[in-house]
PDB file of C-alpha atoms in Angstrom:
ATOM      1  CA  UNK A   1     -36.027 -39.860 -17.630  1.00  0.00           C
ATOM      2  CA  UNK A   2     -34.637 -39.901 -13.978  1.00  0.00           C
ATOM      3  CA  UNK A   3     -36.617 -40.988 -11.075  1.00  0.00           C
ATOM      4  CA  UNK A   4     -35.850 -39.737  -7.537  1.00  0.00           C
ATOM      5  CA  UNK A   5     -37.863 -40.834  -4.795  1.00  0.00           C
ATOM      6  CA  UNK A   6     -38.072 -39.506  -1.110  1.00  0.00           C
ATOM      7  CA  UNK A   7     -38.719 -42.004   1.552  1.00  0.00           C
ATOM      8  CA  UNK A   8     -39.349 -42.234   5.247  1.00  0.00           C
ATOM      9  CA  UNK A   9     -41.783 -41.486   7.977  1.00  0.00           C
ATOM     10  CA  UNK A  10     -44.106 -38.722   7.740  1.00  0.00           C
ATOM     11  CA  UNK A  11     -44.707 -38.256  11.833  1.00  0.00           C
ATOM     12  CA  UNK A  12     -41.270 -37.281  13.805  1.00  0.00           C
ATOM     13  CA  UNK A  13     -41.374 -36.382  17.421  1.00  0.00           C
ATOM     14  CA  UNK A  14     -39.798 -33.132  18.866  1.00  0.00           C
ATOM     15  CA  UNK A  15     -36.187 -33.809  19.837  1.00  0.00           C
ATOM     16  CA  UNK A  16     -36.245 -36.752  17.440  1.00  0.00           C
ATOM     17  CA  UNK A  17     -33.832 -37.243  14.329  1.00  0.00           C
ATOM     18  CA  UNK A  18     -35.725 -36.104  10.667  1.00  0.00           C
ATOM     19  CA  UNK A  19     -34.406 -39.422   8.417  1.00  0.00           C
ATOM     20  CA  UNK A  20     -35.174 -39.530   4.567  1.00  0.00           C
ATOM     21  CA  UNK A  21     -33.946 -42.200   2.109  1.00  0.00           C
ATOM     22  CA  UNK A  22     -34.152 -40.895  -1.775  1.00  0.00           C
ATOM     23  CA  UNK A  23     -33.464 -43.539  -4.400  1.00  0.00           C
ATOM     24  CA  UNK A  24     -32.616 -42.820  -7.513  1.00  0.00           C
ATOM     25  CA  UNK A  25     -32.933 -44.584 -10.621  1.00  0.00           C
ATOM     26  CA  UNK A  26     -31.599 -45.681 -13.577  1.00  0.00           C
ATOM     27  CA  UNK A  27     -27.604 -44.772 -13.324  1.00  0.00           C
ATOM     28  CA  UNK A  28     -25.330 -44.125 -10.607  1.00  0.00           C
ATOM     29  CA  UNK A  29     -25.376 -41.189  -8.398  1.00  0.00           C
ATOM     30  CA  UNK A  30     -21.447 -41.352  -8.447  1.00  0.00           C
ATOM     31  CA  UNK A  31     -21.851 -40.078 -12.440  1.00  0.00           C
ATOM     32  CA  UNK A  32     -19.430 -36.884 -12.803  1.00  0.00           C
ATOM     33  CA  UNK A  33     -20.364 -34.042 -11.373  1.00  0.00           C
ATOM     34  CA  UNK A  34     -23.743 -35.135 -10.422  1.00  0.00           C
ATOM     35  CA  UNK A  35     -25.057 -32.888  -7.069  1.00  0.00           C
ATOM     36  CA  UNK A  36     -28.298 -34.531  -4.988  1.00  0.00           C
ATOM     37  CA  UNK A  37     -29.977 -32.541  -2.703  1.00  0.00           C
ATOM     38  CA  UNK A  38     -32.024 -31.921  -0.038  1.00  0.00           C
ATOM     39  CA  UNK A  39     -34.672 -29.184  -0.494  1.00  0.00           C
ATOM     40  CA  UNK A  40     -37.582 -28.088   2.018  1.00  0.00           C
ATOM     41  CA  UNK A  41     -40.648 -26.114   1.564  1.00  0.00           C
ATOM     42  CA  UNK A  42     -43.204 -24.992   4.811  1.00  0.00           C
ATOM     43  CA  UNK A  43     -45.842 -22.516   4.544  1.00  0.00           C
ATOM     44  CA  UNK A  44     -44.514 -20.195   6.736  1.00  0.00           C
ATOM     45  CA  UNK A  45     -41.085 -20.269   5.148  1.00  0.00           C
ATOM     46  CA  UNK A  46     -41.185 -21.120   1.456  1.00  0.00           C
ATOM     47  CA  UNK A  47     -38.490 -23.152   0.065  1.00  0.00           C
ATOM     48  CA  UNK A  48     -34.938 -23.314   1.395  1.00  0.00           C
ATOM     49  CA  UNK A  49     -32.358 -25.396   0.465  1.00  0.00           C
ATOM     50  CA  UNK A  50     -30.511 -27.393   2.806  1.00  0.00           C
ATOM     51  CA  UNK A  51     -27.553 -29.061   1.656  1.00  0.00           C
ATOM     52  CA  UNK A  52     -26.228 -31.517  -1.039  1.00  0.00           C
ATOM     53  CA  UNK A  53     -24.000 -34.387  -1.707  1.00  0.00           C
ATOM     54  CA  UNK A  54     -21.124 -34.498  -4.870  1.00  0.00           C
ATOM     55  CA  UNK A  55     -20.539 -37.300  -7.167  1.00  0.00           C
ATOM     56  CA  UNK A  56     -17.608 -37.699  -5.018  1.00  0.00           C
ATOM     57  CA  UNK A  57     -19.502 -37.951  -1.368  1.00  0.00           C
ATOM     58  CA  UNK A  58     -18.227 -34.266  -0.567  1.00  0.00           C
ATOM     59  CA  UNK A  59     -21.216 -32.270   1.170  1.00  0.00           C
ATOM     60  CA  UNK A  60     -22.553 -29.061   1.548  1.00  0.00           C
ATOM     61  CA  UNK A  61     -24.800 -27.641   4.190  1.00  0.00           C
ATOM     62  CA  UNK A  62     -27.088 -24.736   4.613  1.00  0.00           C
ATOM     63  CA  UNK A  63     -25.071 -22.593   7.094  1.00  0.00           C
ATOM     64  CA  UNK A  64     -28.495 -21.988   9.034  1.00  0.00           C
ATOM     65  CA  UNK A  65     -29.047 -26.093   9.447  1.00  0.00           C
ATOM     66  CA  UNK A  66     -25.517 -27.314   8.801  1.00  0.00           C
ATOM     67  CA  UNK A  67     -25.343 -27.872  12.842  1.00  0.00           C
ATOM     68  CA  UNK A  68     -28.493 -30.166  12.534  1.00  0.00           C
ATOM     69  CA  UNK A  69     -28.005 -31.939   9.098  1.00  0.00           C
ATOM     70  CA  UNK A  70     -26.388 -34.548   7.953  1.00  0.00           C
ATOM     71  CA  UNK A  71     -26.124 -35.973   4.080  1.00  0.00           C
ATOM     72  CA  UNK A  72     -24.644 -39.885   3.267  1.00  0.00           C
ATOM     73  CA  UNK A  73     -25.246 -41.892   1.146  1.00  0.00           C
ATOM     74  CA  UNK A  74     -24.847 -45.766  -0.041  1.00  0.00           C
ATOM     75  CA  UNK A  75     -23.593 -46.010  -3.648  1.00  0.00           C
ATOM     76  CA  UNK A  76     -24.792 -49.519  -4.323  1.00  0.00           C
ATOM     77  CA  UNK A  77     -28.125 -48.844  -3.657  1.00  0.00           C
ATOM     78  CA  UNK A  78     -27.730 -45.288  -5.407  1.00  0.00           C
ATOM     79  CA  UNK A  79     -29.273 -43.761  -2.582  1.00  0.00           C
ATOM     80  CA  UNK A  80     -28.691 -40.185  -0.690  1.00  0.00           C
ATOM     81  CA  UNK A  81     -30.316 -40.123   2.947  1.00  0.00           C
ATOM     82  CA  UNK A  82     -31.010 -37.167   4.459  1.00  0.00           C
ATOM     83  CA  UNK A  83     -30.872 -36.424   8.572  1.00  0.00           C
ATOM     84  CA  UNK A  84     -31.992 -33.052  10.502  1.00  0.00           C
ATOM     85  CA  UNK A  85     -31.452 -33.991  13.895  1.00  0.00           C
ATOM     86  CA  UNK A  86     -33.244 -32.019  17.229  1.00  0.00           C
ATOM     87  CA  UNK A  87     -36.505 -31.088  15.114  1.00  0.00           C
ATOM     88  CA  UNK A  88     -38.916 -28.772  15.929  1.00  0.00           C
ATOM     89  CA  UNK A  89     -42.318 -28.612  15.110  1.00  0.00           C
ATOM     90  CA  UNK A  90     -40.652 -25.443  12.720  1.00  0.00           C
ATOM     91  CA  UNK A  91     -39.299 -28.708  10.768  1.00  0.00           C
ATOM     92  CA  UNK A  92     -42.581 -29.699   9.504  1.00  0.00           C
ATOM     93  CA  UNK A  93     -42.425 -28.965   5.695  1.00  0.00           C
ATOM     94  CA  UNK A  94     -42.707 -30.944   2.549  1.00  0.00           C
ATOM     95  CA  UNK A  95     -39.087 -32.546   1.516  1.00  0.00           C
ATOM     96  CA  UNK A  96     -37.820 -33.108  -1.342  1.00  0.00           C
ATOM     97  CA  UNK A  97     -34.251 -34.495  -3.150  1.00  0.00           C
ATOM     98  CA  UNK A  98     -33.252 -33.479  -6.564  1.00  0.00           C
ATOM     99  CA  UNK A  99     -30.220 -33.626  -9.070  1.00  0.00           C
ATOM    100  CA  UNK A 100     -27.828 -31.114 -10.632  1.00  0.00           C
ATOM    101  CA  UNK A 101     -25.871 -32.520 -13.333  1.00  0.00           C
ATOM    102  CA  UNK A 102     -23.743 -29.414 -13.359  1.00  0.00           C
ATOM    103  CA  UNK A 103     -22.540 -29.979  -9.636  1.00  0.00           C
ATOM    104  CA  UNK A 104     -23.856 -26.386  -8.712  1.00  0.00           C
ATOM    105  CA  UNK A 105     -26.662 -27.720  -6.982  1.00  0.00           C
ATOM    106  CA  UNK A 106     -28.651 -24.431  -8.191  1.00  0.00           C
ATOM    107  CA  UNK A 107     -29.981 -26.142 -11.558  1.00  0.00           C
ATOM    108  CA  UNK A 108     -31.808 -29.195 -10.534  1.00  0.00           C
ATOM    109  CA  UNK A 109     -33.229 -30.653 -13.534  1.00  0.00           C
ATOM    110  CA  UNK A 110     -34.804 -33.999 -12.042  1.00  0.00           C
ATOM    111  CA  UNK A 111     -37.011 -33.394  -8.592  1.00  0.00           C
ATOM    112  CA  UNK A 112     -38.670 -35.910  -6.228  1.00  0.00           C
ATOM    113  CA  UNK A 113     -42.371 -35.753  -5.984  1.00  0.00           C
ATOM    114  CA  UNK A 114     -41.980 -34.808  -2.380  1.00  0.00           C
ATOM    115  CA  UNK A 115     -42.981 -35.813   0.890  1.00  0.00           C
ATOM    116  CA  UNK A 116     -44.822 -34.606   3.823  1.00  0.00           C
ATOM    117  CA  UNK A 117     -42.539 -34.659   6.926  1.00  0.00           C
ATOM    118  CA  UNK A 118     -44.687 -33.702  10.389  1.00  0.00           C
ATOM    119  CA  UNK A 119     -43.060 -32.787  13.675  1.00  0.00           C
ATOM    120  CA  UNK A 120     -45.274 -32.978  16.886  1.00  0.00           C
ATOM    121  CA  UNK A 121     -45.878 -35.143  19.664  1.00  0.00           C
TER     122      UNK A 121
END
C-alpha cells in the first residue's frame, strides 16, 4: 500500500505562487516508469489534470497551465512539489498528487487524500 501525501498552505494570495509538497512513501519515486502528478478539482470546473513528473525528472504540463506550473522534485526525500505561479482566485480547488506505474499518467492507481488550496486576499 502506497501513501502519497499533499502538503502546504491552504490560504494563497492573488498574484502569489500556489506551492505543494507530496511525499510519498515506502519506495522511491525514481522506480521505472513511475509518473506523479498533479491533479485539481473546483466546483465550477471539475477535475483537470495539470501536469506530471517521470521516473526520470522529465515533465509534462497541461498546455492550458503549462505557462504557470512548475513540477520538481527532491529524490532523497521522495518528494514531487508542485508550483502554479500568478493565481487567481479561479485557482481555488482541492489538489491532489497521484501515481501511474505505467508512466501514462492516465491510470493513477495510488491518490493523495487531497487538499484544500484557497486563493483570496
Amino acid at each position: 500500500q502506497v501513501q502519497l501525501q499533499e502538503s502546504g498552505p491552504g490560504l494563497v494570495k492573488p498574484s502569489q505562487t500556489l506551492s505543494l509538497t507530496c511525499t510519498v512513501s515506502p519506495g522511491s519515486i525514481t522506480t521505472r516508469y513511475y509518473a506523479l502528478s498533479w491533479i485539481r478539482q473546483s466546483p465550477g470546473k471539475g477535475v483537470e489534470w495539470m501536469g506530471l513528473i517521470s521516473y526520470d525528472g522529465d515533465t509534462y504540463y497541461s498546455p492550458s497551465l503549462k505557462s504557470r506550473t512548475s513540477i520538481s522534485r527532491d529524490t532523497s526525500k521522495n518528494q514531487f512539489f508542485l508550483q502554479l505561479s500568478s493565481v487567481t482566485p479561479e485557482d481555488t480547488a482541492v489538489y491532489y498528487c497521484a501515481r501511474d506505474p505505467s508512466g501514462l499518467g492516465y491510470a493513477n492507481d495510488y491518490w493523495g487524500q487531497g487538499t484544500q488550496v484557497t486563493v483570496s486576499s
